């Protein structure tokens, strides 16, 4: 009976290397919806956020490759489109899973306009966004890079709080893909071409609505030390102090476990009580304290 | 101080023949947001719905032209993407206009998952959706045609009612582009490749949340008889009986004023009290009864 902010990775929707075929994505999303429904069936309230990497990548590619036919939309608008794509399929799958299990709960998807905004280096980021920056990625060549600013707040926190309500048990999907990054400039909200880390966004979202429990679902069942080495060992428990030490020791690589651990530290140092990192398969067990890596303040 | 469901046409976002350039669309949306804010400033509660023709057309084109790179999404998913595209820009413009006028109101955009569903001819429609049907349009050649089923309900009416609340004055954007058409099949919600008329969707939306006033904003200030002929005359008032007679007489062409008048009749015959058809420029005056074509039950 806990209020849980749950962040699921893009691989819960379209695993790396798997087909972007709509029916394949739909099947994968149905499995994800089933695991999430386990939490709801156990009586928890859930606010759900999700990654959007493969989807927004596809939308950007579609925009770029047809620029002779249709003026391409900027990244913030493409991000909004990806939130709707995922949110629509997720909500439908959740409603169907609820119906199959005779769970009488509503699902609300406040898709795109959930935007964490940040106030640092505004001008610089806006200027950078005018032209694409490219960087070499050892995994496959040149890729577009965009700024990844730290989110500071969620614009629609009132809306999310209202939908979460008191006891109605609505499952709210929000801040998908990290939310759309917007800044305040001359008193106006302006979208910027940047990507917010979805786990940091989940931490800020939980803080904004005052929820104390954060669940990050990724593709490993637990956090490991010496990941991939013969000395690899999984962690059942972790404190903030230990997490910071392992981060400093380079145990959690950037772009992988690093941002997740950073998000959990951010969350626990700003009002959060407890966080757990696990994979979709162990979601319900991990929330019950019997799987995953449990992270506490001390 | 009235609760208004307002339907705005796609031309309020991207006028026919005008550029799909993001900055041009943004400027147009800012003008639309300003006219809508007039209603809010006058103290009305507003639930807003909108067309998506040009936008979903562009997304379909992007999907089709890049099918060698990215598996194309079906029409229901593309519709969801277009709702987020428009909803994001509209919400941002409304928030900025509210801030500029010191109006302390929230804007909620329950984008995509608002789907009216229909229960008629399910199997036939699903089969038709497997292959594209083409039809010749005298205005420009062959075009894809898709079924346009009548909406019967709005899945997320509970969510919309909750957001509308009591006195908080949130402006809720919902059922954009007519909503995503879904059917119930073997107890499951399934999206179909169809397009719902946005004005009929607005009528069903108003009924679903129990609101009594419907405003349809289009590109003419009033309904006309003998439109475009020397005998053309604009109508200040219209009853249901008169509207039905003019429809039967062919005064309101399909694909233009016809569906709007049908939506108004549908609305007034199912619980609605009053409707008005006008353009964006006359929106506030029309709601005050001083412009537009006022349509009453008798």
Coordinates of C-alpha atoms in Angstrom, one line a residue:
Chain A
X1 CA 0.0 0.0 0.0
X2 CA 2.7 2.4 -1.0
X3 CA 2.8 5.4 -3.3
X4 CA 5.4 4.5 -5.9
X5 CA 7.0 6.5 -8.7
X6 CA 8.2 3.9 -11.2
X7 CA 10.6 4.6 -13.9
X8 CA 10.9 2.1 -16.7
X9 CA 13.7 2.0 -19.3
X10 CA 13.2 2.3 -23.0
X11 CA 14.1 -1.4 -23.3
X12 CA 10.8 -2.2 -21.6
X13 CA 9.2 -0.9 -24.8
X14 CA 11.7 -1.6 -27.6
X15 CA 14.8 -3.6 -26.5
X16 CA 18.1 -2.6 -28.2
X17 CA 18.5 -4.4 -31.4
X18 CA 14.9 -5.6 -31.6
X19 CA 12.5 -4.5 -34.3
X20 CA 10.7 -1.2 -34.1
X21 CA 7.8 -3.0 -35.8
X22 CA 4.5 -1.7 -34.2
X23 CA 3.2 -5.2 -33.4
X24 CA 6.6 -6.2 -31.8
X25 CA 6.5 -3.0 -29.7
X26 CA 2.9 -3.7 -28.7
X27 CA 3.7 -7.2 -27.5
X28 CA 6.6 -6.0 -25.5
X29 CA 4.5 -3.2 -23.9
X30 CA 1.9 -5.8 -23.0
X31 CA 4.5 -7.7 -21.0
X32 CA 5.5 -4.5 -19.3
X33 CA 1.9 -3.7 -18.5
X34 CA 1.5 -7.1 -16.9
X35 CA 4.4 -6.5 -14.6
X36 CA 3.2 -3.1 -13.7
X37 CA -0.3 -4.5 -13.0
X38 CA 1.3 -6.8 -10.4
X39 CA 2.1 -3.7 -8.4
X40 CA -1.4 -2.3 -8.7
X41 CA -2.9 -5.7 -7.8
X42 CA -0.7 -5.6 -4.7
X43 CA -2.5 -2.4 -3.7
X44 CA 0.1 0.2 -4.5
X45 CA -0.5 3.6 -6.1
X46 CA 1.7 4.1 -9.1
X47 CA 2.9 7.1 -11.0
X48 CA 4.8 5.8 -14.1
X49 CA 7.5 7.4 -16.1
X50 CA 9.4 5.9 -19.0
X51 CA 12.3 6.2 -21.4
X52 CA 11.8 7.1 -25.1
X53 CA 15.3 6.7 -26.7
X54 CA 14.5 4.4 -29.6
X55 CA 11.1 6.0 -30.3
X56 CA 12.3 9.7 -30.4
X57 CA 15.3 8.5 -32.4
X58 CA 12.9 7.0 -35.0
X59 CA 10.8 10.2 -35.1
X60 CA 13.9 12.4 -35.6
X61 CA 15.0 10.1 -38.4
X62 CA 11.6 10.4 -40.1
X63 CA 11.7 14.2 -39.7
X64 CA 15.2 14.5 -41.1
X65 CA 14.8 12.1 -44.0
X66 CA 11.6 13.9 -45.2
X67 CA 12.7 17.4 -44.8
X68 CA 12.3 18.0 -48.5
X69 CA 8.6 17.3 -48.0
X70 CA 7.7 18.4 -44.5
X71 CA 9.6 21.0 -42.4
X72 CA 11.2 19.0 -39.6
X73 CA 10.0 19.7 -36.0
X74 CA 12.5 20.6 -33.3
X75 CA 13.6 18.0 -30.7
X76 CA 11.1 19.2 -28.0
X77 CA 8.2 18.7 -30.3
X78 CA 9.5 15.3 -31.5
X79 CA 9.9 14.4 -27.8
X80 CA 6.2 15.3 -27.3
X81 CA 5.3 13.0 -30.2
X82 CA 7.2 10.1 -28.7
X83 CA 5.5 10.6 -25.4
X84 CA 2.1 10.2 -27.0
X85 CA 3.2 7.2 -29.1
X86 CA 4.4 5.4 -26.0
X87 CA 1.8 6.7 -23.6
X88 CA -1.1 5.7 -25.9
X89 CA 0.2 2.1 -26.3
X90 CA 1.1 1.8 -22.6
X91 CA -2.3 3.2 -21.4
X92 CA -4.2 0.9 -23.7
X93 CA -2.2 -2.2 -22.6
X94 CA -2.6 -1.2 -18.9
X95 CA -6.4 -0.7 -19.3
X96 CA -6.6 -4.1 -21.0
X97 CA -4.6 -5.9 -18.4
X98 CA -6.7 -4.3 -15.6
X99 CA -9.8 -5.5 -17.3
X100 CA -8.5 -9.0 -17.7
X101 CA -7.7 -9.1 -14.0
X102 CA -11.0 -7.4 -13.0
X103 CA -9.1 -4.4 -11.5
X104 CA -11.3 -1.4 -11.5
X105 CA -8.8 1.4 -11.8
X106 CA -8.5 4.3 -14.2
X107 CA -5.3 5.1 -16.2
X108 CA -4.5 8.7 -17.0
X109 CA -1.7 9.7 -19.4
X110 CA -0.8 13.3 -19.0
X111 CA 1.5 12.9 -22.0
X112 CA 3.6 15.6 -23.3
X113 CA 3.3 18.8 -21.5
X114 CA 5.0 17.4 -18.4
X115 CA 8.2 19.3 -18.7
X116 CA 10.9 19.6 -16.1
X117 CA 12.6 22.9 -16.6
X118 CA 16.0 24.1 -15.7
X119 CA 17.3 27.6 -15.2
X120 CA 21.1 27.1 -15.7
X121 CA 23.0 28.1 -18.8
X122 CA 19.8 28.9 -20.6
X123 CA 21.3 31.1 -23.3
X124 CA 24.2 28.7 -24.0
X125 CA 21.8 25.8 -24.4
X126 CA 19.5 27.7 -26.7
X127 CA 22.4 28.7 -28.9
X128 CA 23.8 25.2 -29.0
X129 CA 20.4 23.9 -30.1
X130 CA 20.6 25.9 -33.3
X131 CA 23.0 23.5 -34.9
X132 CA 23.5 19.8 -34.4
X133 CA 26.6 18.8 -32.5
X134 CA 28.1 15.4 -33.5
X135 CA 30.2 13.1 -31.4
X136 CA 31.9 9.8 -32.2
X137 CA 30.5 6.8 -30.3
X138 CA 32.7 3.7 -30.2
X139 CA 29.6 1.6 -30.4
X140 CA 28.7 2.6 -33.9
X141 CA 30.1 5.8 -35.3
X142 CA 29.0 9.5 -35.3
X143 CA 25.9 10.4 -33.4
X144 CA 24.1 13.6 -32.7
X145 CA 24.6 14.8 -29.2
X146 CA 22.3 17.2 -27.4
X147 CA 22.6 18.9 -24.0
X148 CA 21.3 16.9 -21.1
X149 CA 20.4 19.5 -18.5
X150 CA 19.4 18.7 -14.9
X151 CA 15.7 19.0 -14.3
X152 CA 14.7 21.3 -11.4
X153 CA 10.9 21.1 -11.4
X154 CA 7.8 19.7 -13.1
X155 CA 5.5 22.3 -14.6
X156 CA 2.4 20.2 -14.3
X157 CA 2.8 19.0 -10.8
X158 CA -0.6 20.4 -9.8
X159 CA -2.2 18.4 -12.6
X160 CA -0.4 15.2 -11.6
X161 CA -1.3 15.6 -8.0
X162 CA -4.9 16.2 -8.9
X163 CA -5.0 13.0 -11.0
X164 CA -3.3 11.0 -8.4
X165 CA -6.1 12.2 -6.0
X166 CA -6.8 10.5 -2.7
X167 CA -7.6 6.9 -2.9
X168 CA -9.0 6.7 -6.4
X169 CA -6.0 4.7 -7.4
X170 CA -5.6 6.1 -10.8
X171 CA -2.3 5.1 -12.5
X172 CA -0.8 8.2 -14.0
X173 CA 1.8 8.1 -16.8
X174 CA 3.8 11.3 -16.8
X175 CA 7.1 12.9 -17.8
X176 CA 7.8 10.2 -20.4
X177 CA 11.3 10.3 -21.9
X178 CA 12.4 12.6 -19.1
X179 CA 9.7 15.1 -19.9
X180 CA 10.0 18.0 -22.5
X181 CA 12.8 20.3 -21.4
X182 CA 11.6 23.9 -21.2
X183 CA 13.2 27.0 -19.8
X184 CA 11.7 30.3 -18.7
X185 CA 13.0 33.1 -20.8
X186 CA 11.7 36.7 -20.5
X187 CA 8.8 35.2 -18.5
X188 CA 7.8 32.8 -21.2
X189 CA 8.1 29.0 -21.4
X190 CA 10.3 28.0 -24.3
X191 CA 11.1 24.4 -25.4
X192 CA 14.8 23.6 -26.0
X193 CA 16.5 20.9 -28.0
X194 CA 17.8 18.9 -25.2
X195 CA 17.1 15.5 -23.6
X196 CA 16.5 15.1 -19.8
X197 CA 17.7 11.9 -18.2
X198 CA 14.5 10.0 -17.4
X199 CA 15.7 8.7 -14.0
X200 CA 16.6 12.2 -12.8
X201 CA 13.2 13.3 -14.1
X202 CA 11.6 10.6 -12.1
X203 CA 13.4 11.8 -9.0
X204 CA 12.3 15.4 -9.6
X205 CA 8.7 14.2 -10.3
X206 CA 8.6 12.2 -7.0
X207 CA 9.8 15.3 -5.1
X208 CA 7.3 17.6 -6.9
X209 CA 4.3 15.4 -5.9
X210 CA 5.8 14.6 -2.5
X211 CA 6.0 10.8 -2.9
X212 CA 8.7 9.0 -0.9
X213 CA 9.3 5.8 -2.8
X214 CA 11.1 5.5 -6.2
X215 CA 11.4 2.4 -8.3
X216 CA 13.8 2.3 -11.2
X217 CA 13.3 -0.7 -13.6
X218 CA 16.2 -1.4 -15.9
X219 CA 17.6 -4.5 -17.6
X220 CA 19.5 -6.0 -14.6
X221 CA 17.9 -7.4 -11.5
X222 CA 20.3 -5.7 -9.1
X223 CA 23.2 -3.2 -9.0
X224 CA 26.5 -5.0 -9.4
X225 CA 30.0 -4.1 -8.4
X226 CA 32.8 -5.0 -10.9
X227 CA 30.0 -5.5 -13.4
X228 CA 31.0 -7.9 -16.1
X229 CA 34.2 -9.0 -14.4
X230 CA 35.0 -12.3 -12.7
X231 CA 34.7 -10.5 -9.3
X232 CA 31.2 -9.3 -10.1
X233 CA 28.8 -9.3 -7.1
X234 CA 25.3 -8.1 -6.8
X235 CA 24.2 -5.8 -4.0
X236 CA 21.0 -6.3 -1.9
X237 CA 21.4 -3.1 0.0
X238 CA 23.1 0.2 -0.5
X239 CA 23.3 3.4 1.5
X240 CA 23.8 7.0 0.1
X241 CA 27.3 7.0 1.4
X242 CA 28.2 3.7 -0.2
X243 CA 26.5 4.7 -3.5
X244 CA 28.6 7.9 -3.6
X245 CA 31.8 6.1 -2.9
X246 CA 31.1 3.5 -5.7
X247 CA 30.2 6.3 -8.1
X248 CA 33.5 8.1 -7.3
X249 CA 35.3 4.8 -7.8
X250 CA 33.9 4.5 -11.3
X251 CA 31.8 1.4 -10.5
X252 CA 28.7 2.8 -12.3
X253 CA 29.4 3.9 -15.9
X254 CA 27.9 7.1 -17.4
X255 CA 25.0 6.3 -19.8
X256 CA 24.3 3.1 -17.9
X257 CA 24.0 2.5 -14.1
X258 CA 25.6 5.9 -13.3
X259 CA 22.7 8.2 -14.0
X260 CA 20.3 5.8 -12.1
X261 CA 22.5 5.8 -9.0
X262 CA 22.8 9.6 -9.3
X263 CA 19.0 9.9 -9.6
X264 CA 18.5 7.8 -6.5
X265 CA 21.0 9.9 -4.5
X266 CA 19.3 13.1 -5.7
X267 CA 16.0 11.6 -4.6
X268 CA 17.1 10.4 -1.2
X269 CA 18.9 13.7 -0.4
X270 CA 15.8 15.8 -1.3
X271 CA 12.9 14.2 0.7
X272 CA 12.8 10.7 -0.6
X273 CA 12.8 7.8 1.9
X274 CA 13.6 4.7 -0.1
X275 CA 14.5 3.6 -3.6
X276 CA 14.9 0.3 -5.3
X277 CA 16.7 -0.6 -8.6
X278 CA 15.7 -3.8 -10.3
X279 CA 14.4 -5.2 -13.6
X280 CA 10.8 -5.7 -14.8
X281 CA 10.7 -9.4 -13.9
X282 CA 11.5 -8.7 -10.2
X283 CA 9.4 -5.5 -9.9
X284 CA 6.7 -6.7 -7.4
X285 CA 9.2 -8.7 -5.4
X286 CA 11.6 -5.8 -5.2
X287 CA 8.9 -3.4 -4.1
X288 CA 8.1 -6.0 -1.4
X289 CA 11.8 -5.8 -0.3
X290 CA 12.6 -9.3 -1.5
X291 CA 14.6 -8.6 -4.7
X292 CA 16.5 -5.7 -6.4
X293 CA 19.0 -3.4 -4.8
X294 CA 17.3 -1.5 -1.9
X295 CA 18.8 1.9 -1.4
X296 CA 18.2 3.8 1.9
X297 CA 19.4 7.0 3.4
X298 CA 21.7 5.2 5.7
Chain B
X1 CA -19.2 32.2 -16.1
X2 CA -20.2 29.3 -18.4
X3 CA -18.6 25.9 -18.8
X4 CA -17.7 25.8 -22.5
X5 CA -16.5 22.9 -24.7
X6 CA -14.6 24.7 -27.5
X7 CA -13.7 23.0 -30.7
X8 CA -11.1 24.8 -32.9
X9 CA -10.4 23.8 -36.5
X10 CA -7.0 22.7 -37.9
X11 CA -6.8 26.1 -39.6
X12 CA -6.4 27.7 -36.2
X13 CA -3.0 25.9 -36.1
X14 CA -1.9 25.6 -39.7
X15 CA -4.1 27.3 -42.3
X16 CA -4.5 25.4 -45.6
X17 CA -1.8 26.4 -48.0
X18 CA 0.3 28.0 -45.2
X19 CA 3.7 26.7 -44.3
X20 CA 4.1 23.7 -41.9
X21 CA 7.3 25.4 -40.7
X22 CA 7.5 25.1 -36.9
X23 CA 7.9 28.8 -36.2
X24 CA 5.0 29.7 -38.5
X25 CA 2.8 27.1 -36.7
X26 CA 4.0 28.5 -33.3
X27 CA 3.0 32.1 -34.3
X28 CA -0.4 30.9 -35.5
X29 CA -0.9 29.0 -32.2
X30 CA 0.0 32.1 -30.2
X31 CA -2.8 34.0 -31.9
X32 CA -5.2 31.2 -31.2
X33 CA -4.1 31.0 -27.6
X34 CA -4.8 34.8 -27.2
X35 CA -8.3 34.4 -28.5
X36 CA -8.9 31.5 -26.2
X37 CA -7.5 33.4 -23.3
X38 CA -10.2 36.1 -23.9
X39 CA -12.7 33.5 -22.9
X40 CA -10.8 32.5 -19.8
X41 CA -10.3 36.2 -18.9
X42 CA -14.1 36.6 -19.1
X43 CA -14.4 34.0 -16.4
X44 CA -15.5 30.9 -18.4
X45 CA -14.3 27.4 -17.8
X46 CA -13.0 25.9 -21.0
X47 CA -12.4 22.3 -22.2
X48 CA -10.6 22.6 -25.6
X49 CA -10.5 20.2 -28.4
X50 CA -8.9 20.7 -31.8
X51 CA -8.4 19.4 -35.3
X52 CA -5.2 17.8 -36.5
X53 CA -5.6 17.3 -40.3
X54 CA -2.4 19.0 -41.6
X55 CA -0.3 17.6 -38.7
X56 CA -1.3 14.0 -38.9
X57 CA -1.0 14.2 -42.6
X58 CA 2.6 15.3 -42.3
X59 CA 3.3 12.5 -39.7
X60 CA 1.8 9.9 -42.0
X61 CA 3.9 11.2 -44.9
X62 CA 7.0 11.1 -42.8
X63 CA 6.2 7.5 -41.8
X64 CA 5.4 6.4 -45.3
X65 CA 8.5 8.0 -46.9
X66 CA 10.9 6.5 -44.4
X67 CA 9.5 3.0 -44.3
X68 CA 12.8 1.6 -45.6
X69 CA 14.4 3.0 -42.4
X70 CA 11.7 2.8 -39.7
X71 CA 8.6 0.5 -39.6
X72 CA 5.7 2.9 -40.1
X73 CA 3.2 3.3 -37.2
X74 CA -0.5 2.8 -37.8
X75 CA -2.9 5.7 -38.0
X76 CA -4.0 5.5 -34.4
X77 CA -0.5 5.9 -33.2
X78 CA 0.2 8.7 -35.7
X79 CA -2.9 10.4 -34.4
X80 CA -1.6 10.2 -30.9
X81 CA 1.7 11.7 -32.0
X82 CA -0.2 14.6 -33.7
X83 CA -2.2 15.3 -30.5
X84 CA 1.0 15.6 -28.5
X85 CA 2.6 17.9 -31.2
X86 CA -0.4 20.2 -31.1
X87 CA -1.2 19.8 -27.4
X88 CA 2.4 20.7 -26.4
X89 CA 2.5 23.8 -28.5
X90 CA -1.0 24.9 -27.5
X91 CA -0.5 24.3 -23.8
X92 CA 2.8 26.2 -23.8
X93 CA 1.2 29.2 -25.7
X94 CA -1.8 29.2 -23.3
X95 CA 0.5 29.2 -20.3
X96 CA 2.5 32.0 -21.7
X97 CA -0.6 34.1 -22.6
X98 CA -2.0 33.5 -19.1
X99 CA 1.3 34.6 -17.5
X100 CA 1.4 37.8 -19.7
X101 CA -2.2 38.7 -18.6
X102 CA -1.5 37.7 -15.0
X103 CA -4.2 35.0 -15.1
X104 CA -3.4 32.3 -12.5
X105 CA -4.8 29.2 -14.1
X106 CA -3.4 25.8 -14.8
X107 CA -3.5 24.2 -18.3
X108 CA -3.8 20.4 -18.5
X109 CA -3.3 18.5 -21.7
X110 CA -4.6 15.0 -21.5
X111 CA -3.3 14.3 -24.9
X112 CA -3.6 11.2 -26.7
X113 CA -5.4 8.6 -24.7
X114 CA -8.7 10.4 -25.0
X115 CA -10.4 8.1 -27.4
X116 CA -14.0 8.0 -28.4
X117 CA -14.9 4.5 -29.3
X118 CA -17.6 3.1 -31.4
X119 CA -19.1 -0.3 -31.5
X120 CA -20.6 -0.5 -34.9
X121 CA -19.2 -2.5 -37.8
X122 CA -16.1 -3.3 -35.9
X123 CA -14.9 -6.2 -37.9
X124 CA -15.5 -4.5 -41.2
X125 CA -13.5 -1.4 -40.2
X126 CA -10.6 -3.4 -38.9
X127 CA -10.4 -5.4 -42.1
X128 CA -10.6 -2.2 -44.2
X129 CA -7.7 -0.8 -42.2
X130 CA -5.3 -3.5 -43.4
X131 CA -4.9 -1.9 -46.8
X132 CA -5.1 1.7 -47.8
X133 CA -8.2 2.7 -49.7
X134 CA -7.7 5.5 -52.3
X135 CA -10.3 7.9 -53.7
X136 CA -10.1 10.7 -56.2
X137 CA -10.4 14.2 -54.8
X138 CA -11.2 16.9 -57.4
X139 CA -9.2 19.3 -55.4
X140 CA -5.9 17.6 -56.1
X141 CA -5.9 14.0 -57.1
X142 CA -5.8 10.7 -55.3
X143 CA -6.0 10.7 -51.6
X144 CA -6.0 8.0 -48.9
X145 CA -9.5 7.6 -47.4
X146 CA -10.1 6.1 -44.0
X147 CA -13.3 5.2 -42.2
X148 CA -14.9 8.0 -40.2
X149 CA -17.0 6.2 -37.6
X150 CA -19.4 8.1 -35.3
X151 CA -18.0 8.4 -31.7
X152 CA -20.2 7.0 -29.0
X153 CA -18.2 7.7 -25.8
X154 CA -15.0 9.1 -24.4
X155 CA -12.9 6.5 -22.5
X156 CA -11.2 9.0 -20.2
X157 CA -14.2 11.0 -19.2
X158 CA -13.4 10.4 -15.5
X159 CA -10.0 11.8 -16.0
X160 CA -11.3 14.9 -17.8
X161 CA -14.0 15.5 -15.1
X162 CA -11.4 15.2 -12.4
X163 CA -9.1 17.7 -14.1
X164 CA -12.0 20.1 -14.8
X165 CA -12.7 19.9 -11.0
X166 CA -14.8 22.4 -9.2
X167 CA -13.8 26.0 -9.5
X168 CA -10.0 25.5 -10.0
X169 CA -10.5 26.8 -13.5
X170 CA -8.0 24.5 -15.2
X171 CA -8.2 24.7 -19.0
X172 CA -8.2 21.1 -20.2
X173 CA -7.1 20.2 -23.8
X174 CA -8.7 16.8 -24.7
X175 CA -9.8 14.6 -27.6
X176 CA -7.6 16.5 -30.1
X177 CA -8.0 15.5 -33.7
X178 CA -11.3 13.9 -32.8
X179 CA -9.6 11.6 -30.3
X180 CA -8.0 8.2 -31.1
X181 CA -10.6 5.8 -32.4
X182 CA -10.6 2.6 -30.4
X183 CA -13.1 -0.3 -30.3
X184 CA -13.7 -3.0 -27.8
X185 CA -12.9 -6.4 -29.2
X186 CA -13.0 -9.6 -27.1
X187 CA -13.1 -7.3 -24.0
X188 CA -9.9 -5.4 -25.1
X189 CA -9.4 -1.9 -26.3
X190 CA -7.9 -1.9 -29.8
X191 CA -7.0 1.2 -31.9
X192 CA -8.3 1.3 -35.4
X193 CA -7.1 3.1 -38.5
X194 CA -9.9 5.6 -38.7
X195 CA -10.4 9.4 -38.2
X196 CA -13.2 10.7 -36.0
X197 CA -14.8 14.0 -37.0
X198 CA -13.5 16.5 -34.4
X199 CA -16.8 18.4 -34.1
X200 CA -18.8 15.2 -33.4
X201 CA -16.1 14.2 -30.9
X202 CA -16.5 17.6 -29.2
X203 CA -20.3 17.0 -29.0
X204 CA -19.7 13.5 -27.4
X205 CA -17.0 15.0 -25.1
X206 CA -19.4 17.7 -23.8
X207 CA -22.1 15.0 -23.2
X208 CA -19.6 12.7 -21.5
X209 CA -18.6 15.4 -19.0
X210 CA -22.2 16.8 -18.7
X211 CA -21.4 20.3 -20.0
X212 CA -24.2 22.2 -21.7
X213 CA -22.5 24.7 -24.0
X214 CA -20.6 23.9 -27.2
X215 CA -18.5 26.4 -29.2
X216 CA -17.3 25.5 -32.7
X217 CA -14.6 27.8 -34.0
X218 CA -14.1 27.6 -37.8
X219 CA -12.9 29.9 -40.5
X220 CA -16.2 31.8 -41.1
X221 CA -17.8 34.2 -38.6
X222 CA -21.3 32.8 -39.0
X223 CA -23.2 30.0 -40.8
X224 CA -24.4 31.2 -44.2
X225 CA -27.2 30.1 -46.5
X226 CA -26.5 30.0 -50.2
X227 CA -22.8 30.2 -49.2
X228 CA -20.7 31.8 -52.0
X229 CA -23.7 32.8 -54.1
X230 CA -25.0 36.3 -54.7
X231 CA -28.0 35.4 -52.5
X232 CA -25.7 34.5 -49.6
X233 CA -26.9 35.5 -46.1
X234 CA -25.5 34.9 -42.7
X235 CA -27.6 33.5 -39.8
X236 CA -27.6 35.1 -36.3
X237 CA -29.9 32.3 -34.9
X238 CA -30.9 28.8 -35.8
X239 CA -33.1 26.2 -34.3
X240 CA -32.6 22.4 -34.5
X241 CA -35.6 22.1 -36.8
X242 CA -34.2 24.8 -39.1
X243 CA -30.8 23.3 -39.1
X244 CA -32.2 19.9 -40.1
X245 CA -34.2 21.4 -42.9
X246 CA -31.2 23.3 -44.3
X247 CA -29.0 20.2 -44.0
X248 CA -31.6 18.2 -46.0
X249 CA -31.7 21.0 -48.5
X250 CA -28.0 20.6 -49.1
X251 CA -27.1 24.0 -47.7
X252 CA -24.2 22.7 -45.7
X253 CA -21.7 20.7 -47.7
X254 CA -20.1 17.5 -46.3
X255 CA -16.5 18.0 -45.3
X256 CA -17.2 21.7 -44.5
X257 CA -20.2 23.2 -42.6
X258 CA -22.2 20.0 -42.8
X259 CA -20.4 18.0 -40.0
X260 CA -20.4 21.0 -37.8
X261 CA -24.1 21.5 -38.0
X262 CA -24.6 17.7 -37.5
X263 CA -22.4 17.8 -34.4
X264 CA -24.5 20.7 -33.0
X265 CA -27.7 18.8 -33.7
X266 CA -26.3 15.7 -32.0
X267 CA -25.2 17.8 -29.1
X268 CA -28.5 19.6 -28.6
X269 CA -30.6 16.4 -29.0
X270 CA -28.5 14.7 -26.3
X271 CA -28.5 17.0 -23.3
X272 CA -26.8 20.1 -24.7
X273 CA -28.6 23.4 -24.2
X274 CA -26.9 25.8 -26.5
X275 CA -24.2 25.9 -29.3
X276 CA -22.5 28.7 -31.2
X277 CA -20.6 28.5 -34.5
X278 CA -18.1 31.3 -35.3
X279 CA -14.5 32.1 -36.1
X280 CA -11.6 32.7 -33.7
X281 CA -11.8 36.5 -34.2
X282 CA -15.4 36.6 -32.9
X283 CA -15.0 33.9 -30.2
X284 CA -15.5 36.0 -27.0
X285 CA -18.3 38.1 -28.6
X286 CA -20.1 35.0 -29.9
X287 CA -19.9 33.4 -26.4
X288 CA -21.5 36.6 -25.1
X289 CA -24.3 36.2 -27.6
X290 CA -23.2 39.1 -29.8
X291 CA -21.7 37.4 -32.8
X292 CA -21.6 34.0 -34.5
X293 CA -24.6 31.8 -35.3
X294 CA -26.4 30.9 -32.1
X295 CA -28.1 27.5 -32.2
X296 CA -30.8 26.6 -29.7
X297 CA -33.1 23.7 -29.1
X298 CA -36.0 25.7 -30.4

